[in-house]
CSV table of C-alpha atoms in Angstrom, one decimal:
chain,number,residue,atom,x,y,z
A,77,UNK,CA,3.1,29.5,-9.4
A,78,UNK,CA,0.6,32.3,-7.9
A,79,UNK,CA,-1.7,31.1,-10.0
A,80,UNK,CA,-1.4,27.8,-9.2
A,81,UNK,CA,-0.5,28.5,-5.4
A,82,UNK,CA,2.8,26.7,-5.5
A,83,UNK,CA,5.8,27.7,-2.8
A,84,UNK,CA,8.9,28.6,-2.8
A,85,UNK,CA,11.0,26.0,-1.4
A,86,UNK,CA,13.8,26.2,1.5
A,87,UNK,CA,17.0,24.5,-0.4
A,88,UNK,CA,19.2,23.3,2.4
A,89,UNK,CA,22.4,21.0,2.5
A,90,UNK,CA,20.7,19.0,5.4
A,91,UNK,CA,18.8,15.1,5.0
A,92,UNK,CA,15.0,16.2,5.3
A,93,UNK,CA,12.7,15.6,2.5
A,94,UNK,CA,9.7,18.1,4.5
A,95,UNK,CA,6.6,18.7,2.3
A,96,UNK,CA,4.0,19.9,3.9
A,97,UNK,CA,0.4,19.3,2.0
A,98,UNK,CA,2.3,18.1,-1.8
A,99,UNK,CA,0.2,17.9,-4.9
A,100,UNK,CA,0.9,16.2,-8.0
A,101,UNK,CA,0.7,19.1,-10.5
A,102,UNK,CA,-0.6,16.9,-13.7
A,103,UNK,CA,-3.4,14.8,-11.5
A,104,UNK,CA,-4.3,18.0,-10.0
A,105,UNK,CA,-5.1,20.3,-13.4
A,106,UNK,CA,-6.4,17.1,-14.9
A,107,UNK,CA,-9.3,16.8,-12.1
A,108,UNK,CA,-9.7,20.8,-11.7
A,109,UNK,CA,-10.4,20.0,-15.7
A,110,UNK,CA,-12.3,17.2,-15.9
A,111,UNK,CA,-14.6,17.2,-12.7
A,112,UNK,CA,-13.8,20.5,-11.0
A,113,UNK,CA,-12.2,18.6,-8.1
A,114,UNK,CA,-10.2,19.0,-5.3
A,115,UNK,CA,-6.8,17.3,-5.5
A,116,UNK,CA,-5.8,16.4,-1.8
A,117,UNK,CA,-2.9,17.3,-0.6
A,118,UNK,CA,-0.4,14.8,1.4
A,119,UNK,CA,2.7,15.6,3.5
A,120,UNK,CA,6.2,13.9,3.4
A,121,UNK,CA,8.6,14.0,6.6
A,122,UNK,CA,11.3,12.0,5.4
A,123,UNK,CA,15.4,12.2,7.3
A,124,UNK,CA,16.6,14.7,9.3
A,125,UNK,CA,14.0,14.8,12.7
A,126,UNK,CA,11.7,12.1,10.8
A,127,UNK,CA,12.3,8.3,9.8
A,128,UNK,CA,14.1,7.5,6.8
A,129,UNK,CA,11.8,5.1,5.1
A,130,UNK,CA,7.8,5.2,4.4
A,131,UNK,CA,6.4,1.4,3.7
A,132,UNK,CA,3.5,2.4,2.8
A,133,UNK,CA,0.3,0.1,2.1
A,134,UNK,CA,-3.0,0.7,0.7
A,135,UNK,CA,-5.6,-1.1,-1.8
A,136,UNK,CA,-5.1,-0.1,-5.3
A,137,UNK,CA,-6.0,3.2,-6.9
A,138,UNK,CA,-6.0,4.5,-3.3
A,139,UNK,CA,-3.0,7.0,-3.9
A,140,UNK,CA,0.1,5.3,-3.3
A,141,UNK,CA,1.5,6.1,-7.3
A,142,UNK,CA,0.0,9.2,-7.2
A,143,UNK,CA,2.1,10.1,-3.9
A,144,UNK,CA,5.0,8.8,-4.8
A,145,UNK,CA,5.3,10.2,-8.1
A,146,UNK,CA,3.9,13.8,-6.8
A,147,UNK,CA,7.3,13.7,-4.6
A,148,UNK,CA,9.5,13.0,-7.1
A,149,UNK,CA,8.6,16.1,-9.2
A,150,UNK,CA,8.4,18.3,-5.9
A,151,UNK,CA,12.2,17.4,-5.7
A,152,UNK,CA,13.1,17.8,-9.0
A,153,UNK,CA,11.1,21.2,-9.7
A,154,UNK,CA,12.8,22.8,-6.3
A,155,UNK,CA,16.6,22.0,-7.7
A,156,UNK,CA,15.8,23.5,-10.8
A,157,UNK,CA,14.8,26.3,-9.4
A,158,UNK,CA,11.1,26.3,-9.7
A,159,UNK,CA,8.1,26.8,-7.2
A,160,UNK,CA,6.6,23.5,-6.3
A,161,UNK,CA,2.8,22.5,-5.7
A,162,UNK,CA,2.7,22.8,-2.1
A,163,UNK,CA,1.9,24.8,0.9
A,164,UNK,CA,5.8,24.4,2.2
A,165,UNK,CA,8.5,22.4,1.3
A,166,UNK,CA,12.1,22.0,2.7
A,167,UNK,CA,14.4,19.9,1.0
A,168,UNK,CA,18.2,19.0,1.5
A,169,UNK,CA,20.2,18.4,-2.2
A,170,UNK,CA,19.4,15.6,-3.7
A,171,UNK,CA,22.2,14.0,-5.3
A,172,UNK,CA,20.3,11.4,-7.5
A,173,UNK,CA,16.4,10.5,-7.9
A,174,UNK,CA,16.0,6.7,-8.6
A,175,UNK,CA,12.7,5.4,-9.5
A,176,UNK,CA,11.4,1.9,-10.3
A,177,UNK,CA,7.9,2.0,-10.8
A,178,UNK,CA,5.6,0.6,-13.1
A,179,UNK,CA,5.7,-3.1,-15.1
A,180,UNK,CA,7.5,-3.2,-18.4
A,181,UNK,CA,10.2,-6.2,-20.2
A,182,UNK,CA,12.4,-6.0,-22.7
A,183,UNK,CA,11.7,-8.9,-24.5
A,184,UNK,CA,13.8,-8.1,-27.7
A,185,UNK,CA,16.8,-8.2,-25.2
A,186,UNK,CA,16.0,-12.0,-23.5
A,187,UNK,CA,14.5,-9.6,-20.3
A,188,UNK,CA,11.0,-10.6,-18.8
A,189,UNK,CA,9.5,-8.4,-16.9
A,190,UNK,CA,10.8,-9.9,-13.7
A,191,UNK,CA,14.3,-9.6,-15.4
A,192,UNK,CA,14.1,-5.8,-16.3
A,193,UNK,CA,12.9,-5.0,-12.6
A,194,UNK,CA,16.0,-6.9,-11.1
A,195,UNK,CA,18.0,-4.9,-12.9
A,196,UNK,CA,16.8,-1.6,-12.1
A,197,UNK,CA,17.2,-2.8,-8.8
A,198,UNK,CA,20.3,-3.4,-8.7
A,199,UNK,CA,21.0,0.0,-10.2
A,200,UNK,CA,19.5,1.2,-7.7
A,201,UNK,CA,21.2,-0.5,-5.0
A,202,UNK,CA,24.7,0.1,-6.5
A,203,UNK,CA,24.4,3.9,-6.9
A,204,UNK,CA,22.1,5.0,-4.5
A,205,UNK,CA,23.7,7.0,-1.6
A,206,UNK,CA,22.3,8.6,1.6
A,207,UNK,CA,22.2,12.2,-0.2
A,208,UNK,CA,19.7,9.8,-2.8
A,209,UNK,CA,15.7,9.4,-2.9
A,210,UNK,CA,14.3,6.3,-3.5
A,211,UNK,CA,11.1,5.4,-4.9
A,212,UNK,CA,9.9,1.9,-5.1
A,213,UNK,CA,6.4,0.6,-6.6
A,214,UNK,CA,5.3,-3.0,-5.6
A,215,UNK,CA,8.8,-4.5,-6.0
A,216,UNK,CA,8.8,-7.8,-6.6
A,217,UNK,CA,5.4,-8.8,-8.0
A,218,UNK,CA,7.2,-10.4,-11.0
A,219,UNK,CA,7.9,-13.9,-9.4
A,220,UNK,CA,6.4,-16.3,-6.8
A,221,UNK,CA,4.5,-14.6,-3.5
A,222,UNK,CA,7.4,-15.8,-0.8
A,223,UNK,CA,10.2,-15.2,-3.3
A,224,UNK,CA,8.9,-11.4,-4.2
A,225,UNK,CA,8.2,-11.3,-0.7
A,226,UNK,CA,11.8,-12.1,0.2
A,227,UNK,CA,13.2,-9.6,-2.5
A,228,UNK,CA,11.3,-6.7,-1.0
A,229,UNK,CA,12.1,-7.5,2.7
A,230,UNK,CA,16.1,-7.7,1.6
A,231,UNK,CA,16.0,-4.6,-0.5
A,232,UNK,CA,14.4,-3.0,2.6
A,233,UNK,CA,17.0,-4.5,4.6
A,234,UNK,CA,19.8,-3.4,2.8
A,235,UNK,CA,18.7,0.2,1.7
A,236,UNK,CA,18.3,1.1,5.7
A,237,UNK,CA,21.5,-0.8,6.7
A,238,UNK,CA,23.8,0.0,4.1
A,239,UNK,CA,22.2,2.9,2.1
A,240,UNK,CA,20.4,5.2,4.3
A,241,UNK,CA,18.7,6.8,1.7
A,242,UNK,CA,15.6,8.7,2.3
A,243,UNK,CA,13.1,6.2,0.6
A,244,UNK,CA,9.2,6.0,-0.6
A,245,UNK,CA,8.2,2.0,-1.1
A,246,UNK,CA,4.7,1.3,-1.7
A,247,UNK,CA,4.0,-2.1,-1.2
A,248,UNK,CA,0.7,-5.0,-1.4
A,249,UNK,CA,3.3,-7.2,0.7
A,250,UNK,CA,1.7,-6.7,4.1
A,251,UNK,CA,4.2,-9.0,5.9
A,252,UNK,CA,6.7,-6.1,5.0
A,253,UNK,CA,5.0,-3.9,8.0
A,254,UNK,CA,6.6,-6.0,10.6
A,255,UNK,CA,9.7,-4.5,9.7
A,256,UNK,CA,8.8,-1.4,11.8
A,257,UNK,CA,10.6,-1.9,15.0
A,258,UNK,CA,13.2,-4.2,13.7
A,259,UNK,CA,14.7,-2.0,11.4
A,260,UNK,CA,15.7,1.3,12.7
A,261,UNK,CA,13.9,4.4,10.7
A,262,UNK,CA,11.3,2.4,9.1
A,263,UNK,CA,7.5,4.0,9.6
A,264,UNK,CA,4.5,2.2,8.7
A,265,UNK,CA,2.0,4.7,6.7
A,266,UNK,CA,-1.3,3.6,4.4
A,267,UNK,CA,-4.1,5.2,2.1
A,268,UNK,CA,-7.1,5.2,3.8
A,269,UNK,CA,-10.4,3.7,2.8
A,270,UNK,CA,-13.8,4.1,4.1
A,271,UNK,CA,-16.7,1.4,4.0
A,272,UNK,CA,-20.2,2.4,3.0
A,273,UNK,CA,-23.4,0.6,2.8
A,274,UNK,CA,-23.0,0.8,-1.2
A,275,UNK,CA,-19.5,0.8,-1.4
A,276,UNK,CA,-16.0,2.0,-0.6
A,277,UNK,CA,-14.8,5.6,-0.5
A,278,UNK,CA,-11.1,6.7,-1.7
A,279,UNK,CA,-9.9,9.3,1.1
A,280,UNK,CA,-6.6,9.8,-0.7
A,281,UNK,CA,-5.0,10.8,2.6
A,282,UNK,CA,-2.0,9.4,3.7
A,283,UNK,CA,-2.2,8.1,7.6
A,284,UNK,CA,0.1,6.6,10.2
């Protein structure tokens, strides 16, 4: 951890998810190793004083994996214990972690791709509480535009009605950002970009 320059976390039995500056700790050693880079660091304000839900938006390989993922280890290494790879982190118990990122099917089992990410879903929708944190990757891609579209607005819908969980859902659905406003504790954040002459720079920072 000194090595490193993790913290120690504040363990709390509040609803705030507050990192301040979070790194993913494999992304990180991999660039220190490879390119002698600078991983950069991204905070997440999530329940308590702070909305519940990030949409957040972005082109890919700007971050949004990354960022999501980094968070879910921060979590799970503080409640075991450990140091995590930030400059400070505060974070009520979590009572479950659910994750559905990433394509995959189950063909052996009759599941397409589609399929297996339905049911995951619903897992998640069934189980998750308001103690829970959510993280969900471009849900809904499996199936037509308007009907994925429609997926992901309902899910949104449901986890800040019914739920209240604190959640991460990255997203390419722009339409998806009108929901701040209408939906109480939904933010709007992206990856930022920036346009050169010869081509686009990755910022890896997470705005408003």
């Amino acid at each position: 951890a000194a090595e490193k320059n993790y913290c120690r976390p504040e363990i709390d039995d509040s609803f705030c998810f507050d990192v301040e500056d979070g790194r993913h700790p494999v992304v990180e050693a991999s660039l220190a190793r490879e390119h002698g880079g600078a991983f950069v660091g991204n905070d997440c304000r999530l329940g308590g004083d702070y909305s519940n839900i990030w949409l957040i938006t972005g082109p890919n390989m700007a971050g949004k994996s990354t960022f999501l993922r980094q968070n879910a280890i921060i979590a799970v290494m503080a409640q075991i214990g450990s140091f995590v790879q930030a400059k400070r982190a505060r974070i009520g118990v979590v009572n479950k972690l659910f994750s559905r990122v990433g394509a995959s099917d189950d063909l052996a089992r009759g599941r397409s791709t589609f399929m297996v990410e339905m049911v995951e879903i619903a897992a998640i929708m069934n189980g998750a509480t308001s103690k829970s944190l959510i993280l969900l990757d471009e849900v809904g891609r499996g199936t037509a535009t308007f009907d994925g579209l429609s997926i992901a607005w309902a899910i949104m819908e449901h986890i800040t009605e019914k739920i209240r969980a604190k959640t991460l859902f990255a997203t390419h659905y722009h339409e998806l950002t009108e929901l701040e406003g209408r939906l109480e504790g939904v933010k709007n954040y992206k990856f930022s970009v920036k346009e050169l002459p010869d081509g686009i720079v990755f910022l890896r920072k997470i705005t408003r």
